[in-house]
XYZ file of C-alpha atoms in Angstrom:
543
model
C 17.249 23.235 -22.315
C 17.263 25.336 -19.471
C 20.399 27.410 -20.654
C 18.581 27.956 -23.983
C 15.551 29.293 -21.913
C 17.612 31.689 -20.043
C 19.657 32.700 -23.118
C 16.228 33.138 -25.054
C 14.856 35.310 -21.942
C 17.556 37.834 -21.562
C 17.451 38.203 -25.365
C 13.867 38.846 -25.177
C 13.778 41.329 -21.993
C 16.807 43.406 -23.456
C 14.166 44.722 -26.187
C 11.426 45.817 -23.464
C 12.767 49.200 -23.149
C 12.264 49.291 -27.100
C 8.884 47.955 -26.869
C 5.791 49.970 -26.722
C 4.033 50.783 -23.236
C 1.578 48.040 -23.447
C 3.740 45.199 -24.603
C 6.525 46.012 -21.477
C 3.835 45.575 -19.382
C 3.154 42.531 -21.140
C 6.781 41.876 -20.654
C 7.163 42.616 -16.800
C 4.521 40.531 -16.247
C 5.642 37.710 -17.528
C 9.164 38.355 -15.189
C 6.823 38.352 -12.710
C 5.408 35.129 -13.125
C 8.813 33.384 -13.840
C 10.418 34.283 -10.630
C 7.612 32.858 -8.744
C 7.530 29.868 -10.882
C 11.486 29.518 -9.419
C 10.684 30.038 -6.274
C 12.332 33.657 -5.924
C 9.387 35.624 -4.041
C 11.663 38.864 -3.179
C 12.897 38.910 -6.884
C 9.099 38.781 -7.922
C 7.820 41.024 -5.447
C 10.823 43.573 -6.241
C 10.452 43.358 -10.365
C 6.261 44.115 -9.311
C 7.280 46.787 -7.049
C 9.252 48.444 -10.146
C 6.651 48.587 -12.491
C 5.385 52.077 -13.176
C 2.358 51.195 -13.858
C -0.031 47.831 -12.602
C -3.444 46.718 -13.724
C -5.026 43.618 -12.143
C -2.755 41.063 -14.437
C 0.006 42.311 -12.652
C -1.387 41.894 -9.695
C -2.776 38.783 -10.067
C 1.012 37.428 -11.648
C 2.535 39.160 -8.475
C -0.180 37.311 -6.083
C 0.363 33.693 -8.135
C 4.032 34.656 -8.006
C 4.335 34.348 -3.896
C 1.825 31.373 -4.129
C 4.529 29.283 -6.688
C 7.205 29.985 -4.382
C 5.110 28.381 -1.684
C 4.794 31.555 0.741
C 1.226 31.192 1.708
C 1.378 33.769 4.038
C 3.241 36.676 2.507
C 0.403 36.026 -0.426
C -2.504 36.136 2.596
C -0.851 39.745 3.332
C -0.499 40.716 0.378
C -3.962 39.264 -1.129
C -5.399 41.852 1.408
C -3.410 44.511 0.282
C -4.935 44.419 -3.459
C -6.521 47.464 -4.184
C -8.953 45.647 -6.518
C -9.581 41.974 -6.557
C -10.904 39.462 -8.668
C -11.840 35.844 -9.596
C -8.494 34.924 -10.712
C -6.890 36.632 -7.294
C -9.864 34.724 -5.139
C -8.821 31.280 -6.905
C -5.052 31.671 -7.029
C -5.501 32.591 -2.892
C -8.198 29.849 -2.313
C -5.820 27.389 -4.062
C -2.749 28.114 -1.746
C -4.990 27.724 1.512
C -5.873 24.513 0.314
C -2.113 23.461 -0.501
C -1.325 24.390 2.543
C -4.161 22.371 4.525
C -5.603 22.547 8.144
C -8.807 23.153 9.399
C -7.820 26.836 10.036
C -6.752 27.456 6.284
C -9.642 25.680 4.878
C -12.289 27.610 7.031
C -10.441 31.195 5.877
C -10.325 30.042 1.995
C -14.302 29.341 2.411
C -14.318 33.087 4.159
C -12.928 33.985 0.852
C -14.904 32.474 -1.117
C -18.273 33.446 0.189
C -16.781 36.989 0.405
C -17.091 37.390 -3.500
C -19.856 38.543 -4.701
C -22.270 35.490 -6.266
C -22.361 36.878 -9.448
C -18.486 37.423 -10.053
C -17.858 34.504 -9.073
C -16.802 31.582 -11.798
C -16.333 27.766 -12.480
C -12.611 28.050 -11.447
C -13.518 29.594 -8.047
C -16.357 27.121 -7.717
C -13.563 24.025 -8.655
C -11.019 25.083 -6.527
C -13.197 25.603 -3.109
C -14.527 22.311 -3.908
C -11.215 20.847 -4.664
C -10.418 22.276 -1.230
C -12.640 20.776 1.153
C -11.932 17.263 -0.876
C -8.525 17.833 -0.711
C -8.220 18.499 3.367
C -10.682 15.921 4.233
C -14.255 17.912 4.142
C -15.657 15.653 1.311
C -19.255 16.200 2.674
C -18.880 20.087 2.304
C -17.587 19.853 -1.351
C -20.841 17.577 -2.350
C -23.155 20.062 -0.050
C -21.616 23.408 -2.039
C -21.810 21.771 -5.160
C -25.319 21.384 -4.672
C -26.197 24.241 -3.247
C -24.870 26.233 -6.388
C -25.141 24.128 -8.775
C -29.017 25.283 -9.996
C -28.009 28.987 -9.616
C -24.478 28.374 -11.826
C -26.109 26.330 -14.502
C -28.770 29.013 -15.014
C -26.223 31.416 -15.260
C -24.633 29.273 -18.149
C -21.621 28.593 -15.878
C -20.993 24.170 -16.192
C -18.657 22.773 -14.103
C -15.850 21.751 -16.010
C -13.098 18.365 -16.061
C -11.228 18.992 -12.348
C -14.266 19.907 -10.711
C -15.770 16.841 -11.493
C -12.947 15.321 -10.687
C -12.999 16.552 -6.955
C -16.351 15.567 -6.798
C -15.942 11.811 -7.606
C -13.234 11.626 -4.869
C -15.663 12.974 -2.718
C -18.013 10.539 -3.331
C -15.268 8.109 -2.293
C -14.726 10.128 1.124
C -18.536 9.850 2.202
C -19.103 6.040 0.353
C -21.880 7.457 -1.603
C -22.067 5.244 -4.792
C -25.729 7.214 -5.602
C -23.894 10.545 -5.915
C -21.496 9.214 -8.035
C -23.660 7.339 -10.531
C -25.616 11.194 -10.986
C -22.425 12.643 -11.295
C -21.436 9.904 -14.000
C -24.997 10.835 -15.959
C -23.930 14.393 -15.804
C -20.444 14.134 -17.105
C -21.559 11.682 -19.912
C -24.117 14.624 -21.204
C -21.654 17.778 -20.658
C -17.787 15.883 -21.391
C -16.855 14.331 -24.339
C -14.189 11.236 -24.170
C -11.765 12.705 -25.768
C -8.212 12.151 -24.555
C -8.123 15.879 -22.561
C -10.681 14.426 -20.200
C -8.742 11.094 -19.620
C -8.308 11.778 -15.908
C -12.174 12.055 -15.683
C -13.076 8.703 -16.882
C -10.054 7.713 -14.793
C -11.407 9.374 -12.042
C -15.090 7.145 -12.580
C -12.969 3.673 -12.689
C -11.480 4.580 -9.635
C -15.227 5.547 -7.584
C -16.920 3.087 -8.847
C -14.497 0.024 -8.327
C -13.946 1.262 -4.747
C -17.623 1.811 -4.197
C -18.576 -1.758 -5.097
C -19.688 -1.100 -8.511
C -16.935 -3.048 -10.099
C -19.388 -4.191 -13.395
C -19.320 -0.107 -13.862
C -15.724 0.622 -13.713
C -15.228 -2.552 -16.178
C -17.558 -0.667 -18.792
C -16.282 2.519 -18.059
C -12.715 1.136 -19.037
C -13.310 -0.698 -21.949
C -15.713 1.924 -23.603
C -12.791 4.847 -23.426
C -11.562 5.777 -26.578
C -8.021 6.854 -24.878
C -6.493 5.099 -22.204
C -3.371 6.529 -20.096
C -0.964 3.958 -18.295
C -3.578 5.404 -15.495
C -6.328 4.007 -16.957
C -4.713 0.378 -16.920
C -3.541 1.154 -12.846
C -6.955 2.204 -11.880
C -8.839 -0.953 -13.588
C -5.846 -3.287 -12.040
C -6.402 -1.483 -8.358
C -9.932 -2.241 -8.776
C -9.701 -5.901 -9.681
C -7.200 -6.380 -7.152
C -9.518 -4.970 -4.487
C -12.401 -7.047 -5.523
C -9.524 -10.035 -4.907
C -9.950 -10.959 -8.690
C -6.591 -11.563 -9.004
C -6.767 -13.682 -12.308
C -8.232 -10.928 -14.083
C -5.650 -8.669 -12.400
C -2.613 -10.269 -13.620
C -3.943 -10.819 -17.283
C -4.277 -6.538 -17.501
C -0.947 -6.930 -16.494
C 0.283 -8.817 -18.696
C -1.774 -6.548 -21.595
C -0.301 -3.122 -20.214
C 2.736 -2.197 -22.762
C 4.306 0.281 -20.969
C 4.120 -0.419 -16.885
C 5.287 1.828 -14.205
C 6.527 1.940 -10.802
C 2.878 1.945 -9.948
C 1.854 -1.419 -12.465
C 4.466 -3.230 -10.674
C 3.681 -1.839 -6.874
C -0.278 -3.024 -7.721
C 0.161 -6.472 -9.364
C 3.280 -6.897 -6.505
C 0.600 -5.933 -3.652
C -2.509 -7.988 -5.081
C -0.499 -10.973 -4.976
C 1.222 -10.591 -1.535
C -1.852 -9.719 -0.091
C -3.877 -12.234 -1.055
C -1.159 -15.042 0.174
C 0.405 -15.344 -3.189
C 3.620 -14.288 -1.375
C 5.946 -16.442 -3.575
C 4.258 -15.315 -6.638
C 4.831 -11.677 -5.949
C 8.570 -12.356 -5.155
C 8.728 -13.850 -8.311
C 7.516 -11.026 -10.117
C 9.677 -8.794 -8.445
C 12.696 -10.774 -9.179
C 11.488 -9.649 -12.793
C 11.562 -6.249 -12.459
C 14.870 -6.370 -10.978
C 16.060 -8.344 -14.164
C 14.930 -5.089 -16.315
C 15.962 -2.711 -13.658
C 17.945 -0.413 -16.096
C 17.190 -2.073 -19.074
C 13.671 -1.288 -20.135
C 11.649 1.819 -21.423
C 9.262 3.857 -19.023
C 9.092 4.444 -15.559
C 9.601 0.898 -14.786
C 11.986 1.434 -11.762
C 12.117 0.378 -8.196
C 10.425 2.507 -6.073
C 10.245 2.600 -2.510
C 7.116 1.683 -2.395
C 7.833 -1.665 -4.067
C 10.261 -2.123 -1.631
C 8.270 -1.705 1.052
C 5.433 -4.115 -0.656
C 8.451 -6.669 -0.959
C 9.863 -6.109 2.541
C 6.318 -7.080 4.062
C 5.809 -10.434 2.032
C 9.143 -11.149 3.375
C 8.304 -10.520 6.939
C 4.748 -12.204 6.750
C 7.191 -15.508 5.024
C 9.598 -15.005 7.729
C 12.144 -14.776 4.360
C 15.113 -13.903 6.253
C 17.989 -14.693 3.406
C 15.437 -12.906 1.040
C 15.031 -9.871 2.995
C 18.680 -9.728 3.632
C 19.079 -9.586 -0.260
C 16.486 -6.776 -0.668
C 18.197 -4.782 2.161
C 21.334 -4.671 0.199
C 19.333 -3.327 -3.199
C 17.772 -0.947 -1.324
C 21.032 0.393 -0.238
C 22.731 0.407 -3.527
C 19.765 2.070 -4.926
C 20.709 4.479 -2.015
C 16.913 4.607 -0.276
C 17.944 2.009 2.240
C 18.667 4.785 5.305
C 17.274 7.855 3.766
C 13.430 6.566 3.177
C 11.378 6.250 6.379
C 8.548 3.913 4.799
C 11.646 1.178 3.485
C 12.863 1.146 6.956
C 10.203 1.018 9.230
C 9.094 -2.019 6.892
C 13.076 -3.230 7.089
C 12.435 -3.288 11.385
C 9.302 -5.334 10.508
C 10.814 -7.515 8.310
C 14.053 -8.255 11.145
C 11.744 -8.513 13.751
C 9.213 -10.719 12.150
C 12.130 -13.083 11.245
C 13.783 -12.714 14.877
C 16.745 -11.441 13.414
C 17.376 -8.886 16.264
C 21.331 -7.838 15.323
C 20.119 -6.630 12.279
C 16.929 -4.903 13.344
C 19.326 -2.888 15.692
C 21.319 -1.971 13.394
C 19.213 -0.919 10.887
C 17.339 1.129 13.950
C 21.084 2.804 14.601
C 21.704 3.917 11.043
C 18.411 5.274 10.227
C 19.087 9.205 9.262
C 15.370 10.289 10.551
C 13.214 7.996 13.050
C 9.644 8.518 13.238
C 7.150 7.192 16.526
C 6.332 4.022 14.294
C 10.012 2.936 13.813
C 10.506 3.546 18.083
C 7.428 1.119 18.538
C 8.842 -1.323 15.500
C 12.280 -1.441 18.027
C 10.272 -2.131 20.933
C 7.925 -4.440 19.786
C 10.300 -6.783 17.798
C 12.857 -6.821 20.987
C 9.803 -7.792 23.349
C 8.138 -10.137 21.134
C 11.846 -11.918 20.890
C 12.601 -12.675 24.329
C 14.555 -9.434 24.375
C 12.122 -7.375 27.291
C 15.585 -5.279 29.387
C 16.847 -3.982 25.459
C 13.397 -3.414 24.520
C 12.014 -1.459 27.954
C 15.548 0.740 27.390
C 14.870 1.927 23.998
C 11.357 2.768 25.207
C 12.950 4.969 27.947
C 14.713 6.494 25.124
C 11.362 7.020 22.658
C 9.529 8.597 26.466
C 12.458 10.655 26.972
C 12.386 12.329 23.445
C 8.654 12.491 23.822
C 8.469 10.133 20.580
C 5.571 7.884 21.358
C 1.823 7.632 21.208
C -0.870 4.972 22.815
C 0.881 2.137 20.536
C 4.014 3.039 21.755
C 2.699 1.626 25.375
C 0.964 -1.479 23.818
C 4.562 -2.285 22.658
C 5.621 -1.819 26.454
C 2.902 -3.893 27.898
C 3.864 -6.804 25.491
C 7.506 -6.650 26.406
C 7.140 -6.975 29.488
C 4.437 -9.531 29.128
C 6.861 -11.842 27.146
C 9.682 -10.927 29.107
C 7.752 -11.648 32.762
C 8.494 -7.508 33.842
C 5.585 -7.713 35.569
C 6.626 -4.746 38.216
C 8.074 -2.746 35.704
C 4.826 -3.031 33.317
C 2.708 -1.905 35.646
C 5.004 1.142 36.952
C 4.528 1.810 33.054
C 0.443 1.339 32.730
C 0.137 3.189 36.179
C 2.630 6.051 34.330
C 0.579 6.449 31.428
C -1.732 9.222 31.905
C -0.530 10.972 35.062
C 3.536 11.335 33.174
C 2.840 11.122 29.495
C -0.593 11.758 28.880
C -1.841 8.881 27.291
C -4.962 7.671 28.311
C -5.344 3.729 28.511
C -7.576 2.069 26.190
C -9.345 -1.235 26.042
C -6.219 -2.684 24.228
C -4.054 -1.691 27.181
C -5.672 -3.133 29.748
C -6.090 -6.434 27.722
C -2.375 -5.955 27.720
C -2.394 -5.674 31.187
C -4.459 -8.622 31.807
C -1.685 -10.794 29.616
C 0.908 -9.561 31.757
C -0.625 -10.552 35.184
C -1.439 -13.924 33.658
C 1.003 -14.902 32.290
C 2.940 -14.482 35.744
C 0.025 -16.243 37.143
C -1.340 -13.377 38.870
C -4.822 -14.754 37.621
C -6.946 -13.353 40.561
C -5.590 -10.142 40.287
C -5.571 -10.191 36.422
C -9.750 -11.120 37.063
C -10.048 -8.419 38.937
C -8.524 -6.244 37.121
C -10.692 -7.340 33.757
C -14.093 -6.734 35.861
C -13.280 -3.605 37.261
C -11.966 -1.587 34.021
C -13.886 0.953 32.560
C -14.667 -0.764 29.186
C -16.830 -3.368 28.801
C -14.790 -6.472 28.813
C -15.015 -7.978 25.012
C -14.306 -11.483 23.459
C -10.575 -10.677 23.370
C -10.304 -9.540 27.353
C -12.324 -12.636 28.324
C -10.419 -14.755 25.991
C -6.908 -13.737 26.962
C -7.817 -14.647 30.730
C -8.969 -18.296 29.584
C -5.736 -18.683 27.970
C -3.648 -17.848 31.032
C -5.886 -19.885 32.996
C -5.031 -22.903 30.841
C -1.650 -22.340 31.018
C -1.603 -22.263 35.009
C -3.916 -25.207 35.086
C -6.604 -23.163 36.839
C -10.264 -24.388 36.112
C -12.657 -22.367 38.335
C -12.138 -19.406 36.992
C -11.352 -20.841 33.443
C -15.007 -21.876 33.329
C -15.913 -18.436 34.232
C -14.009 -17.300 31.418
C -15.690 -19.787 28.861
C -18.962 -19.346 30.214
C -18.410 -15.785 28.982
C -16.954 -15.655 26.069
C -19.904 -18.837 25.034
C -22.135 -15.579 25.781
C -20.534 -13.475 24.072
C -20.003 -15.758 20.756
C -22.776 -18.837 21.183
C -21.407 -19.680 17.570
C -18.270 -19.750 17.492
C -17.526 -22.759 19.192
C -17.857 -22.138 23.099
C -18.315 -25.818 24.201
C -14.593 -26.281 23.005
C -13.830 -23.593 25.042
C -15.548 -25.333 28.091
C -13.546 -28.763 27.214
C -10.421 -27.621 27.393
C -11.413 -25.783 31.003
C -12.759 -29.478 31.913
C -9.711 -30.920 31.061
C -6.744 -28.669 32.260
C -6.348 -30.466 35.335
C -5.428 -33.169 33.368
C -3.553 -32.283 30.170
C -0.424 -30.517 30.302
C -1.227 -27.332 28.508
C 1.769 -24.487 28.119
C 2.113 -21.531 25.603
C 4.221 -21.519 23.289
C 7.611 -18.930 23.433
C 9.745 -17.793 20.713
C 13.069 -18.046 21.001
C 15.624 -15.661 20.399
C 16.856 -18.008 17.099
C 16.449 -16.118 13.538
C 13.965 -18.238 11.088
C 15.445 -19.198 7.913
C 12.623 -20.202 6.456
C 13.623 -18.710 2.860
C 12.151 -20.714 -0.188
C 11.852 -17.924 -2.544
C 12.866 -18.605 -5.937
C 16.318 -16.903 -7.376
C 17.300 -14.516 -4.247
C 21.024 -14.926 -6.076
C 19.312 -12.419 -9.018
C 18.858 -9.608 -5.975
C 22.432 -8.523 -5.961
């Protein structure tokens, strides 16, 4: 197809020179736009530059022309440049600031867009400012300019059209306003009809109001549409899934004819979240089955694997996981794709299989901050504290790691009973890397020096902090004291944590203080010793 484009082009611009003035303009143009469109700026910019003659379409093909080939910049200069400028040029630039996000690129394509004149501009400037500020996280700005314009537009006979609603309702997702978007509903009832061109608006209203609460909404919304995309069917399952209606969930399932990667990633999720684990690994087991047989866009994805991968490390499925490893490597995402394995660390480490973790840690082609603290966490939490305070030396060293990064530390060496070396690390934190030590931290901290049985010091640490101390602090002292038998300063503990939750059971808190002299009360240590607890049905259908 693309050979018969090319062959069809060449054939066509041969004739220009016999064409009259207007048409070879017509002509150039059009070369114009096609070299942007493959991503050849210079060839663009050169073919404008040789035109003898340029109105504003050419200018406005040469300015979309740098924007296709993605060089923001160059377009910024060359936007500037223009000798004459209009709405098309102020949406083309306005949309590549907002591709290319940032505070800094958002606040110049509003400085654009208030530098037009109010009565030039149109509903495609208007959409694609809003779009911006929804698309780079200013969802409150895209509501407050639509409604500062919108009386002043509308008298002008200038409606906002399909994507600017659009924005809109996933703006009244970013600031949780369910009132905006049942107005907004009202309006695009009255000014869109439901024919299948609008599909992504109705789409668009499922989506709002099942994440908004209004479930009852989105239902009527979905079952009123005349035309339904395989969208339409995701959207509706997302929102029953959410609502944990997982019945109804699985029965749109089972009605959608033609399911995607994304059918099978939301019915796959629904069930694993909502401790269905086993039920989900069946159903993935089925779309490996048609894996290459079936019609659509039915394929493993990586972000089914990475749905899988967690259900196997919140089942400890080690044999499973194992299996799901090797498809993800023959479907050749197993080293190349971040997401799979970061959630192939969790999975090893969850299941105490440290070999493996390792090695899938060493063969990784790019590492990212959460994989380092997936490698330090799973060697700490698995009796592993020397291997696991090395790689962190390694994550410090290459300046990969962030205030979770030191949590994972803290909990090595907790586990591990590195109670020097912890707190050379929490003493480290802001003074060498710049982290500065949160609530979580010193709970951390706490742990460690109880655990060792450092409980005075652990006290006083806890009391002298600069957060107030919280259920968790207070609780994570009575533990220690439990397990070193210590009962004065246990029944401080309980006394304060009764205080801080009278309801949730602080009397049993104070009997187990009472009798810790008594009982023999130790916590409990994992081993080094991989789980095998795999039950999932037909892991030989994996490979």
């Amino acid at each position: 197809w693309r050979r018969r484009r090319k062959m069809v082009s060449r054939t066509l611009f041969k004739a220009v020179g016999d064409l009259p003035r207007r048409s070879r303009l017509v002509w150039r143009t059009i070369e114009v736009t096609e070299a942007g469109r493959a991503g050849q700026a210079e060839r663009a910019l050169d073919l404008f530059e040789a035109m003898p003659v340029k109105n504003q379409v050419a200018w406005n093909a040469a300015l979309a022309a740098l924007v296709d080939a993605g060089r923001t910049d160059w377009a910024l200069s060359f936007f500037q440049e223009m000798p004459r400028r209009n709405a098309t040029s102020y949406t083309t630039m306005i949309g590549a600031l907002s591709r290319a996000g940032g505070a800094a690129a958002t606040a110049r394509a509003r400085a654009l867009f208030e530098e037009l004149p109010l009565d030039q501009h149109n509903v495609f400037t208007w959409t694609a400012m809003v779009s911006c500020h929804v698309r780079n996280g200013e969802p409150d700005r895209a509501v407050e300019l639509f409604v500062a314009l919108y009386s002043e537009f509308f008298a002008r006979g200038m409606l906002p059209n399909a994507h600017t609603f659009s924005s809109l309702l996933k703006a009244c997702v970013g600031i949780r306003s369910l009132a905006m978007a049942l107005q907004l509903h009202a309006v695009i009832v009255k000014l869109l009809d439901e024919g299948s061109r609008h599909c992504f608006v109705w789409n668009a209203l499922i989506d709002v109001h099942a994440k908004l609460g209004a479930l009852s909404d989105a239902e009527k919304v979905f079952y009123r549409m005349r035309y339904r995309d395989i969208c339409s069917w995701n959207i509706m399952m997302d929102g029953y899934s959410r609502h944990k209606l997982i019945d109804r969930a699985l029965e749109l399932f089972r009605m959608t004819r033609k399911k995607d990667a994304f059918t099978w990633n939301i019915i796959i999720s629904c069930l694993g979240e909502n401790r269905l684990g086993e039920g989900a690994l069946c159903l993935f087991i089925d779309l490996v089955r048609l894996d290459g047989h079936c019609s659509g866009n039915a394929k493993l994805s990586a972000s089914i694997y990475t749905t899988v991968l967690h259900v196997c490390s919140v089942l400890a499925l080690l044999v499973f996981g194992r299996q799901v490893h090797a498809r993800t490597v023959k479907d050749g995402i197993g080293q190349s794709n971040i997401s799979v394995s970061n959630s192939l660390l969790s999975m090893y480490s969850s299941c105490g299989a440290m070999n493996d973790l390792e090695q899938v840690f060493e063969e990784m082609m790019v590492r990212d901050i959460i994989s380092w603290n997936s490698v330090i966490q799973g060697l700490g939490q698995n009796g592993l504290g020397r291997q696991a305070l090395a790689v962190a030396d390694r994550a410090l060293e290459l300046k990969m790691y962030n205030s979770n990064t030191f949590i994972a530390i803290l909990t090595s060496c907790s586990h591990a009973g590195l109670v020097t070396e912890g707190l050379g690390y929490f003493d480290s934190m802001t003074e060498k890397h710049g982290v500065e030590p949160t609530l979580d931290h010193y709970i951390s901290v706490i742990d460690l020096l109880g655990r060792a049985g450092r409980l005075e010091e652990a006290y006083d640490l806890l009391r002298k902090m600069p957060f107030a101390p919280n259920a968790v602090a207070w609780r994570t002292l009575l533990h220690s004291c439990l397990a070193h038998k210590n009962s004065v300063m246990g029944s401080i503990a309980a006394q304060e944590l009764r205080a801080l939750q009278p309801d949730c059971g602080g009397g049993n808190y104070e009997r187990l203080v009472q009798g810790c002299g008594s009982s023999s009360t130790s916590d409990e240590t994992l081993d080094g010793n991989e789980k095998s607890a795999d039950h999932a049905p037909g892991c030989s259908w994996l490979t």
